[in-house]
Coordinates of C-alpha atoms and ligand atoms in Angstrom, one line a residue:
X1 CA 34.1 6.5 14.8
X2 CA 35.7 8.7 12.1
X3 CA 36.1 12.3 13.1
X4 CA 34.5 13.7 10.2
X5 CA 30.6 13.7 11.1
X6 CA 29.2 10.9 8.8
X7 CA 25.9 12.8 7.9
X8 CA 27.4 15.8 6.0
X9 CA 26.3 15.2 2.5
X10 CA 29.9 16.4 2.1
X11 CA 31.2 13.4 0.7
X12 CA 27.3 13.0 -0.8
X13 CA 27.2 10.9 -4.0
X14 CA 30.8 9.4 -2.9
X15 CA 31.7 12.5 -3.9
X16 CA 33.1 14.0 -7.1
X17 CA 34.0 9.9 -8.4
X18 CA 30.5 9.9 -9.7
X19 CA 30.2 12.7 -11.2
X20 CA 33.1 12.2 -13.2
X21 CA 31.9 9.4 -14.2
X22 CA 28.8 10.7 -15.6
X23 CA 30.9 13.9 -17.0
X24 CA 32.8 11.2 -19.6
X25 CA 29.4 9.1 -20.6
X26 CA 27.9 12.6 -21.3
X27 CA 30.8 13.9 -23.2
X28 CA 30.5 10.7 -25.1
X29 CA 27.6 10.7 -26.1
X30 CA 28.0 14.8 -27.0
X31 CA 25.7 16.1 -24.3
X32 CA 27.8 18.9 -22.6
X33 CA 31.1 19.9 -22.5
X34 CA 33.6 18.8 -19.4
X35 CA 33.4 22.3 -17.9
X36 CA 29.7 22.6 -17.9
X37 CA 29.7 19.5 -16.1
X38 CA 32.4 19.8 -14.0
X39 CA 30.5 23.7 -13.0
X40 CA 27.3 21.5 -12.4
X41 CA 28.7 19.1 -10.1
X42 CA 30.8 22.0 -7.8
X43 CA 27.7 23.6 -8.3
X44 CA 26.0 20.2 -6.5
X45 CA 28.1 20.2 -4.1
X46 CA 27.9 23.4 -2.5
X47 CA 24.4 23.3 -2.7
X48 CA 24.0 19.9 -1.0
X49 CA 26.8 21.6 1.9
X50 CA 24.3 24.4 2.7
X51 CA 21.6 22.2 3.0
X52 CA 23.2 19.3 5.3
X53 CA 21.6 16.7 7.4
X54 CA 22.7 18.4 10.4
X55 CA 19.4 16.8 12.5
X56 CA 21.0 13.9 12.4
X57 CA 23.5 13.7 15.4
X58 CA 26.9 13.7 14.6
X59 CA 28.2 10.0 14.5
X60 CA 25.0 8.7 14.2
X61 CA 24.6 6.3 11.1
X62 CA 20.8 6.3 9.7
X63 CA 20.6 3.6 7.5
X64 CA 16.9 3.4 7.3
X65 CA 15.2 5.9 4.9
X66 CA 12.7 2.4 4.0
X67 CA 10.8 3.3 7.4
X68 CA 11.6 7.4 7.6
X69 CA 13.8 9.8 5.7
X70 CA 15.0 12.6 7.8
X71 CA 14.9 15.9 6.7
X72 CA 17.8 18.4 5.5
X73 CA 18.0 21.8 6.9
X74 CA 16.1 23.4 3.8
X75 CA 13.1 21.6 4.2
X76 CA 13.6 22.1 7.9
X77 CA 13.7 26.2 7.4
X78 CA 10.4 25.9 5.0
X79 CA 8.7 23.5 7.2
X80 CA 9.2 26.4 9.9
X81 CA 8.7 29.1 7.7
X82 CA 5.6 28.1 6.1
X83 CA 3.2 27.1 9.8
X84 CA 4.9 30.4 11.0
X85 CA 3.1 31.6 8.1
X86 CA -0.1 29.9 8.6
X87 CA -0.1 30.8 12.3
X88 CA 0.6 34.5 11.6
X89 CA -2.5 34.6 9.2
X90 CA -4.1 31.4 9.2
X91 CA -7.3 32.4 7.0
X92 CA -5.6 33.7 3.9
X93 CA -3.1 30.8 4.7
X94 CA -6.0 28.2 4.2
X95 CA -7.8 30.4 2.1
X96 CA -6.0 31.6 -1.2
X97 CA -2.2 31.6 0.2
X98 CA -0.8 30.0 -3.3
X99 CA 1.8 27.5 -1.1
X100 CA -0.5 26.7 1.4
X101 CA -4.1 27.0 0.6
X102 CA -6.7 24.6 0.2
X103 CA -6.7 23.9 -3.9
X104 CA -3.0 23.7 -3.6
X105 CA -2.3 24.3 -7.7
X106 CA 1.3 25.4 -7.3
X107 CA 2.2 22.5 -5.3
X108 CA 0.7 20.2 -7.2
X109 CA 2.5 22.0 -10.5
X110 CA 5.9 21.7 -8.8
X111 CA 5.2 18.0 -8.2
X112 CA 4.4 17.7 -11.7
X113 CA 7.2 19.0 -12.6
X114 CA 9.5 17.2 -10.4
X115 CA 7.8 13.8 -11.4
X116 CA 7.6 15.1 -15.7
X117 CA 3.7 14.9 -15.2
X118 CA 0.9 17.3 -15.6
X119 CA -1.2 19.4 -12.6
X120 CA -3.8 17.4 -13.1
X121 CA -2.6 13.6 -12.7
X122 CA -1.1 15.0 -9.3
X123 CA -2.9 14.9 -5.7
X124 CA -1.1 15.7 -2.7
X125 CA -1.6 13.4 -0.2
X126 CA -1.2 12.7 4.1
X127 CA 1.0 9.4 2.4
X128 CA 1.3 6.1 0.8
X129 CA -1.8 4.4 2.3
X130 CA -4.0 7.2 1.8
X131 CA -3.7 7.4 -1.9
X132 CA -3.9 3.7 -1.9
X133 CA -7.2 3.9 -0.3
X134 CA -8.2 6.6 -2.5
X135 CA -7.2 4.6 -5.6
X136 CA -9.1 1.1 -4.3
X137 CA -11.7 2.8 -2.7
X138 CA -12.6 5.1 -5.4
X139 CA -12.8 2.7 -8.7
X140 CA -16.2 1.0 -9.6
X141 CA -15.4 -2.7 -8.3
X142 CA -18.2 -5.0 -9.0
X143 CA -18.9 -8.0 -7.1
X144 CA -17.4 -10.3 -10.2
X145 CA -14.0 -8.7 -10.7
X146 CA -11.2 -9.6 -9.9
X147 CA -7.9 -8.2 -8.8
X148 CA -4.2 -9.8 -9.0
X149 CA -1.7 -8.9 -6.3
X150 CA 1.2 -10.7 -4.5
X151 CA 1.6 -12.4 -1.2
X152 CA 4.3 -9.5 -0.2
X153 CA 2.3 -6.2 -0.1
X154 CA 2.3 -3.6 2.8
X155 CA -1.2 -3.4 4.7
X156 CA -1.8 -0.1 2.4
X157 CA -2.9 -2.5 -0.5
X158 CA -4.1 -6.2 1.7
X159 CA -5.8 -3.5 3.8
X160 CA -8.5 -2.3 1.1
X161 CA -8.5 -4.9 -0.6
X162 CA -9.3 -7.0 2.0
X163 CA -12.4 -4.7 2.5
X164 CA -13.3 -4.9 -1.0
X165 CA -13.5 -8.9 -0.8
X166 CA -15.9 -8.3 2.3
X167 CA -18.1 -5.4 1.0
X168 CA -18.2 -6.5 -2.6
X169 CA -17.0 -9.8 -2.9
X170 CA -14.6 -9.1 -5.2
X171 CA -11.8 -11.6 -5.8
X172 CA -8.1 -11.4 -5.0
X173 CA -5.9 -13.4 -7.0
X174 CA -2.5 -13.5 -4.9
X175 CA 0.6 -14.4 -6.6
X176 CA 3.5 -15.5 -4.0
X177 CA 6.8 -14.3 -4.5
X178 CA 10.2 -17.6 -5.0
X179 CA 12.2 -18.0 -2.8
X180 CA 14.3 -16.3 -1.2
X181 CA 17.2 -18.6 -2.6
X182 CA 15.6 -18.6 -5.6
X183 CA 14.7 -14.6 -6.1
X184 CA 18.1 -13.3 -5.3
X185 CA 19.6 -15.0 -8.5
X186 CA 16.9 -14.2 -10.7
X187 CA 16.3 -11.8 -13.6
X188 CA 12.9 -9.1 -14.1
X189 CA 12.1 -11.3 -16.9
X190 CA 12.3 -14.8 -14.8
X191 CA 10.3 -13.0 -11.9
X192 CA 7.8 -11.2 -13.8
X193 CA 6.5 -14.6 -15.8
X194 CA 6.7 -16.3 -12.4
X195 CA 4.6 -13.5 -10.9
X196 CA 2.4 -13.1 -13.4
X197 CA 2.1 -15.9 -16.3
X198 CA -0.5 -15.4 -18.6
X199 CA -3.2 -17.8 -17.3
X200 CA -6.7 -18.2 -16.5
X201 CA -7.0 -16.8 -13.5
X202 CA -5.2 -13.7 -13.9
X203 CA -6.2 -12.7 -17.2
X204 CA -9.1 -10.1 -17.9
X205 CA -8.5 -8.6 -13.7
X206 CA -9.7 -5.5 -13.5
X207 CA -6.6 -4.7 -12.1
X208 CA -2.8 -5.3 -10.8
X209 CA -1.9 -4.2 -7.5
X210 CA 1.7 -4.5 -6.8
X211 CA 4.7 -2.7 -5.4
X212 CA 7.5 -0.5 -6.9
X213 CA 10.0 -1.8 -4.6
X214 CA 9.5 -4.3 -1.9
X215 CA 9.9 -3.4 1.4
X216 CA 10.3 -6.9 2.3
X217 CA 12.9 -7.9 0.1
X218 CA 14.3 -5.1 -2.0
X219 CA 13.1 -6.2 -4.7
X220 CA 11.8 -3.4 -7.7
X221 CA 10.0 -4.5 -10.3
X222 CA 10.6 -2.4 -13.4
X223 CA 7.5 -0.1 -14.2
X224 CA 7.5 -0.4 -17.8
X225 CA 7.6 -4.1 -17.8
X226 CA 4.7 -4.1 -15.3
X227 CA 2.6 -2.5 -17.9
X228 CA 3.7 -4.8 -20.1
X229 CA 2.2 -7.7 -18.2
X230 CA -1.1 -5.9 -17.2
X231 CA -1.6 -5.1 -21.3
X232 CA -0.7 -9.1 -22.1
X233 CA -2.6 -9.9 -19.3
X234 CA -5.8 -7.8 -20.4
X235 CA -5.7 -5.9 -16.9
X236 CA -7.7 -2.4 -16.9
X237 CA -5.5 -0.5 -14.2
X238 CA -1.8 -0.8 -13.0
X239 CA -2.3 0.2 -9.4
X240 CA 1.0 0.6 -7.5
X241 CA 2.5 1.1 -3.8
X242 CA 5.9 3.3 -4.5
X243 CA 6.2 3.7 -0.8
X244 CA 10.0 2.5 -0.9
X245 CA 10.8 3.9 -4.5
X246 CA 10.1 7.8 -4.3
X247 CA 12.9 10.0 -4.3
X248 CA 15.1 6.7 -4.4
X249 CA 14.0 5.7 -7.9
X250 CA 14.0 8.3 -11.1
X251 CA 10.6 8.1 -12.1
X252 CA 10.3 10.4 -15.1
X253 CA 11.6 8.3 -18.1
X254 CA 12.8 4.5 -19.0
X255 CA 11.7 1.8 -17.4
X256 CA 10.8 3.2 -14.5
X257 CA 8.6 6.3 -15.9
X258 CA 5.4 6.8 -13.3
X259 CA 3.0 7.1 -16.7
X260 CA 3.4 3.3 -17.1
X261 CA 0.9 3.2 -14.0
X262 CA -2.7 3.9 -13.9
X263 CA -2.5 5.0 -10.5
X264 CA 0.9 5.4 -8.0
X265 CA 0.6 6.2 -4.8
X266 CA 3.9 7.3 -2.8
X267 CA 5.3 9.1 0.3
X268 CA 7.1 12.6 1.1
X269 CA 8.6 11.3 4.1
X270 CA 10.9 8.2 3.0
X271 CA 13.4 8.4 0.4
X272 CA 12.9 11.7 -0.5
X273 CA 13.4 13.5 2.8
X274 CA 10.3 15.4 3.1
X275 CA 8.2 15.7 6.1
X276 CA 5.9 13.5 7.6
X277 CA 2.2 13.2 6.7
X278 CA 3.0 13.8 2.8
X279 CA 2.7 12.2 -0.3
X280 CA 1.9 11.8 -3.6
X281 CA -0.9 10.4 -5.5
X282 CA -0.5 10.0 -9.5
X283 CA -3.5 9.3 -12.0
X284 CA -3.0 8.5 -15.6
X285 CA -6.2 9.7 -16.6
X286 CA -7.0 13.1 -15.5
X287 CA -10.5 13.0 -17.0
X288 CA -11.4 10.1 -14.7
X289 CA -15.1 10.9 -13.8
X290 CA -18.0 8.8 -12.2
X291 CA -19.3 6.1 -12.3
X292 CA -15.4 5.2 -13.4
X293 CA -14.0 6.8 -10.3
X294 CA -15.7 8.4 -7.1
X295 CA -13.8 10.9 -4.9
X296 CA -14.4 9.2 -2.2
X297 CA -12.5 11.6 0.2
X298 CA -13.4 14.6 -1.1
X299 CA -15.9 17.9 -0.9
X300 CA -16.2 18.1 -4.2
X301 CA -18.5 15.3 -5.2
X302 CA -21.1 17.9 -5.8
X303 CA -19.3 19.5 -8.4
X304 CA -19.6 16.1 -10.3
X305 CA -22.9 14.9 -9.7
X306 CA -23.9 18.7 -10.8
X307 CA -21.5 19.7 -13.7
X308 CA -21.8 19.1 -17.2
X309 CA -19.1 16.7 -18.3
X310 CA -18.8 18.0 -22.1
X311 CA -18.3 21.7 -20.5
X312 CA -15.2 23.0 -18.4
X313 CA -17.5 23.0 -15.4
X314 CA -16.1 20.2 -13.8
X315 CA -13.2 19.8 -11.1
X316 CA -10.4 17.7 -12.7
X317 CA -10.5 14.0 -11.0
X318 CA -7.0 15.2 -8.8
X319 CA -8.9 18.7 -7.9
X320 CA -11.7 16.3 -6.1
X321 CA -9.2 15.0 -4.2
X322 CA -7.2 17.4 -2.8
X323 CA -10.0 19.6 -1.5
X324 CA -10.9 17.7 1.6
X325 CA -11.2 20.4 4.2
X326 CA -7.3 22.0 6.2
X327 CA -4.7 19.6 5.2
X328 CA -1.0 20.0 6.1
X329 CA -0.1 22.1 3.4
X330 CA 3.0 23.6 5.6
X331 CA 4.4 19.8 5.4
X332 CA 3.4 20.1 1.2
X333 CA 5.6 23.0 0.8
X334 CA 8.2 21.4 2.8
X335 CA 7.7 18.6 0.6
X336 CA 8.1 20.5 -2.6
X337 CA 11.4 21.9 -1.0
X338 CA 13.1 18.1 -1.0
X339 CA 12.4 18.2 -4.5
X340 CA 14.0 21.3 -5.2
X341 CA 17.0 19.9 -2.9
X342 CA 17.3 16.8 -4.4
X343 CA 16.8 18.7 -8.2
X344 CA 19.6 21.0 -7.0
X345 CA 22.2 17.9 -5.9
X346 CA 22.3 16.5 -9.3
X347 CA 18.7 15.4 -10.2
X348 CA 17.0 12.1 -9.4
X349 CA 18.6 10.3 -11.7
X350 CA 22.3 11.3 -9.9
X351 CA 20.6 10.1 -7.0
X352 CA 19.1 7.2 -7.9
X353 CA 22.8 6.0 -9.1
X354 CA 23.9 7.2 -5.9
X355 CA 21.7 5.2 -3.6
X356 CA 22.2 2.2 -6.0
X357 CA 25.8 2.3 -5.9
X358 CA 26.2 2.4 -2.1
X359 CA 23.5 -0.4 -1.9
X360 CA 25.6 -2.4 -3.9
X361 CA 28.9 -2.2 -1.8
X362 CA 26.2 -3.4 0.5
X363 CA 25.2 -6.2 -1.1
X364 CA 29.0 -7.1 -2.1
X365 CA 30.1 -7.1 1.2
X366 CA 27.2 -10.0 2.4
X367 CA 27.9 -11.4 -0.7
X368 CA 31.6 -12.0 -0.3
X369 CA 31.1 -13.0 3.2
X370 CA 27.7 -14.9 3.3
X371 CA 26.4 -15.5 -0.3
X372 CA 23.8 -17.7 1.1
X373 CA 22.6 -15.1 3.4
X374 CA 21.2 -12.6 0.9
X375 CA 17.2 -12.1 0.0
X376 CA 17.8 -9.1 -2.5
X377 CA 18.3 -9.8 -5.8
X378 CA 21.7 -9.0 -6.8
X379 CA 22.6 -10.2 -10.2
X380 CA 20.2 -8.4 -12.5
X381 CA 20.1 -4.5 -12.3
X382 CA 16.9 -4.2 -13.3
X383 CA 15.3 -5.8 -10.4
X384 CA 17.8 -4.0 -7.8
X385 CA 17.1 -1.3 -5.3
X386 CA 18.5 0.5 -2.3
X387 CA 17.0 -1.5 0.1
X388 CA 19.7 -4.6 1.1
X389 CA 17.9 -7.3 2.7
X390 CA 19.7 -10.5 4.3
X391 CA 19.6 -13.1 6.8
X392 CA 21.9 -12.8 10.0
X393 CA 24.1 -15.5 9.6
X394 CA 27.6 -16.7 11.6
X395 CA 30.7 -14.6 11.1
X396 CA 32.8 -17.3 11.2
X397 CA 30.3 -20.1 9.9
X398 CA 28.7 -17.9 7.2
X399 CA 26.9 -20.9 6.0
X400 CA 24.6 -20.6 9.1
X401 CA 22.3 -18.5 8.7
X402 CA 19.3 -17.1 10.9
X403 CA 15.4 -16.7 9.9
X404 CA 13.8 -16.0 13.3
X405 CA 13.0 -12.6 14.6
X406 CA 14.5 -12.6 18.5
X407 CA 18.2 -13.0 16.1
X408 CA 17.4 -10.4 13.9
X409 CA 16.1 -7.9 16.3
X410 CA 19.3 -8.7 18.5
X411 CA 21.2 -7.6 14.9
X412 CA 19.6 -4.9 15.0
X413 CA 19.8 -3.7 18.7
X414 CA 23.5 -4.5 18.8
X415 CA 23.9 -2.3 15.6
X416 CA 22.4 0.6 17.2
X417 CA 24.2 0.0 20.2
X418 CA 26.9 0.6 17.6
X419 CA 25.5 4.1 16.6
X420 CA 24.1 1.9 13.3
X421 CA 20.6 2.5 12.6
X422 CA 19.2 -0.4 10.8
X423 CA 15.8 -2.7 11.2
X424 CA 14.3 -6.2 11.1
X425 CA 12.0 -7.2 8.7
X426 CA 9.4 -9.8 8.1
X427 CA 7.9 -11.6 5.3
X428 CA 6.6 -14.9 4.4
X429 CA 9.2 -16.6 2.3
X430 CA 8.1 -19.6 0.1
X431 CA 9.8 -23.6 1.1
X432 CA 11.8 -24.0 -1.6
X433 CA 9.3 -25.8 -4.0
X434 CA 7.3 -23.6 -4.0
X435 CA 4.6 -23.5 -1.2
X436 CA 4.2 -20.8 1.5
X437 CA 6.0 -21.1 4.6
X438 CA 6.5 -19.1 8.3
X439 CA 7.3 -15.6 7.9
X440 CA 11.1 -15.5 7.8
X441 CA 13.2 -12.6 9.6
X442 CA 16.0 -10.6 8.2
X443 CA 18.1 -6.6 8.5
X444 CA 17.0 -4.4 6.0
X445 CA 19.6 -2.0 5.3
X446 CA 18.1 1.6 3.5
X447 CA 21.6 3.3 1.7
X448 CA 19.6 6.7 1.7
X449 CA 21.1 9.7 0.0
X450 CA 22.5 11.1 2.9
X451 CA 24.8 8.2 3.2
X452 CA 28.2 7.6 2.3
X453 CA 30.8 4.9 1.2
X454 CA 32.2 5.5 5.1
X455 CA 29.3 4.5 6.4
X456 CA 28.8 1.6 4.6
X457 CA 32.8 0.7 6.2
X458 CA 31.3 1.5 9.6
X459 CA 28.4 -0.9 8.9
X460 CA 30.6 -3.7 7.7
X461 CA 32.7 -4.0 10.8
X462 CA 30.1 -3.5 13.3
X463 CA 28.5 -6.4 11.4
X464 CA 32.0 -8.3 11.6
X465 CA 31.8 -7.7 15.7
X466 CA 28.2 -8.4 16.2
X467 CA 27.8 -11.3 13.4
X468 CA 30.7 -13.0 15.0
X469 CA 28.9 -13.4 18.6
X470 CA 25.5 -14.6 17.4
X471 CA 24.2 -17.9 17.3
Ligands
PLP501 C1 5.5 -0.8 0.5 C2 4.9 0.1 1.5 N1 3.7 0.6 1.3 C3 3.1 1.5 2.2 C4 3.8 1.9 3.3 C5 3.1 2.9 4.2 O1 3.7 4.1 3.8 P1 3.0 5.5 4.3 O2 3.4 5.7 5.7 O3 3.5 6.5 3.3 O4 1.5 5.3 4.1 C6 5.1 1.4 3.5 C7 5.8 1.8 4.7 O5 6.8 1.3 5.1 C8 5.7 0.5 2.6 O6 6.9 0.0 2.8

């Protein structure tokens, strides 16, 4: 184990190299001069060193931001700060306390801000699932609609929708994913008209549920692109799970800008280092209104069903949602302060090219070793995230590889055993012509934003020592 304690964001962004980097593409293209730049990223730096990782024990290699971030000390302090607050005068607090009160318009405008939106397309959320469930539960579905989704989604979206199907009748229309073998060579445009060809039985859906990034394979599917598709397709609304892509992904322009979706639901707690029990719901159209859309978790529906819509009298869709009795506003302003972290390290773009760039060493390293092993698509960009997903395979024979789960939980146990925090993961992986087959096991490997290029070293020869005694 190096001396140096591996969670120090120190050496964050692998360090100064990148920022370089971007310093010369910016003077290129006449952005900024060298010395702004250069100011900006010393400027980075120190902030990211007074606002370390430090909960994270020294040694101790956390390479799994896909299931939790952690938190650095900032949003630590406001976390504290803020139910300090709240205990010291809990009803202002819940009352009219700007931060932490139940209307919650300044956190909602600093998420807005943070994600290049307005107030009203923002509604803070407990996580993921809950603005999922808000989303599927809240639009109009008819007993003849249909909905188009894949066979790799988290329970947040087959849950409610699975509901739907039984309550309503709707129909689900579920698309399955290549090949492992086949997906990790492919390109966005290959996958998408696999996913989603214009046919029959997708076309005319009332809408697209999908993912941002799969937790199962790493795969992202490019948000613009997905619009795309649901337009060709004739889809109403682009619903989708950014569970794994917030604060990993820059969501506020290109092809992954959040106002391709209709609605995008996404945590506080993963990628971006914020608390548990927060997250973030985005809607397109902040003049959604009944019969549309119902607030179906919500104290406000009587501002609706009694306001007139051509008048100012009525809440704004995302206002109906967020007032739904004491939430934990401490863990929203604890949120907000990841964002202002993560804007004060260089932005989520620097981040994004951060995370992407360590996943890659990842992925190089399996590749060079065990090209057969990997799930993740790793020659196209576009469809590449910072999740690193492969099957355990022999050190020595690396064309052996491993698909059950008691070999890649032993991966993972031996990792940890190793200081090496990693996980198994399941999902069911198509025979390769086509049809579905047993769910498949393989290590997911999260390069969060904490990590560094030593780290990734550390992984790659534990995985030498453990790899080499499997099987
Ligand atoms: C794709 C996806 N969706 C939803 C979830 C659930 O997230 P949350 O705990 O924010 O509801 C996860 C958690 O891993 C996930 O990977």
């Amino acid at each position: 184990m190096k001396s140096q304690d591996p969670n120090t964001s120190a050496d964050i962004f692998s360090t100064r190299r990148d920022f370089l980097k971007i310093s010369s593409a910016a003077l290129a293209a006449g952005l900024a001069t060298m010395e702004a730049l250069t100011a900006n990223a010393q400027e980075a730096t120190s902030l990211a060193k007074q606002c370390n990782f430090s909960a994270l024990p020294p040694g101790f290699v956390y390479l799994n931001s896909g299931t939790e971030g952690s938190m650095p000390e900032c949003v630590l302090a406001t976390l504290q700060d803020s139910l300090k607050k709240w205990a010291s005068d809990p009803t202002t607090s819940y009352e009219t306390d700007p931060a932490l009160g139940k209307h919650q318009e300044l956190n909602r405008e600093k998420v807005a801000a943070f994600l290049g939106t307005g107030r009203n397309n923002i509604c803070l959320t407990d996580n993921t699932t809950m603005g999922l469930s808000m989303t599927l539960m809240g639009l109009n579905f008819r007993p003849d609609d249909k909905v188009v989704t894949t066979n790799h989604e988290h329970n947040a979206i087959k849950s409610p929708l699975q509901i739907l199907q039984e309550r309503i009748g709707i129909q689900v229309e579920t698309q399955v994913f290549p090949a492992s073998e086949t997906l990790s060579g492919m390109d966005s445009n290959e996958l998408l008209d696999t996913l989603f060809p214009n046919s029959p039985n997708l076309r005319g859906a009332r809408a697209l549920c999908v993912s941002h990034v799969y937790p199962s394979t790493g795969v992202r599917l490019p948000l613009a692109a997905l619009r795309e598709k649901a337009d060709e397709l004739e889809i109403d609304y682009l619903i989708v799970d950014g569970a794994q892509a917030m604060g990993m992904i820059d969501l506020t322009s290109g092809a992954d800008n959040i106002e391709n979706c209709d609605f995008y639901a996404c945590p506080g707690h993963k990628w971006l280092n914020g608390p548990p029990s927060t997250g973030v719901l985005y809607v397109r159209n902040e003049n959604l209104r009944p019969p549309e859309f119902y607030p179906t978790i919500s104290q406000r529906m009587g501002m609706y069903a009694n306001c007139d819509s051509q008048s100012d009298t009525c809440f704004p869709i995302a206002e109906a949602l967020q007032v739904r009795g004491c939430s934990n506003t401490p863990g929203f302003a604890a949120m907000i302060s990841a964002m202002k972290f993560a804007k004060d390290v260089g932005g989520s773009a620097q981040i994004e090219k951060h995370i992407l760039t360590l996943s890659r060493e990842v992925k190089d390293s399996i590749l060079s070793r065990a090209p057969r092993s990997i799930v993740s698509p790793h020659s196209d960009s576009d469809l590449a995230s910072g999740l690193t997903v492969f099957f355990p395979f022999k050190w020595d024979r690396p064309e052996t590889t491993f698909r059950d789960q008691k070999t890649a939980n032993q991966v993972v146990r031996e990792l940890l055993d190793r200081n090496i925090q990693v996980r198994s993961i399941g999902f069911a992986d198509a025979g390769s012509s086509g049809e579905s087959s047993e769910a498949s096991y393989a290590v997911r490997v999260s390069t969060g934003y904490f990590n560094t290029t030593s780290q990734i070293k550390l992984l790659n020869d534990a995985l030498e020592a453990v790899l080499t005694r499997i099987g």
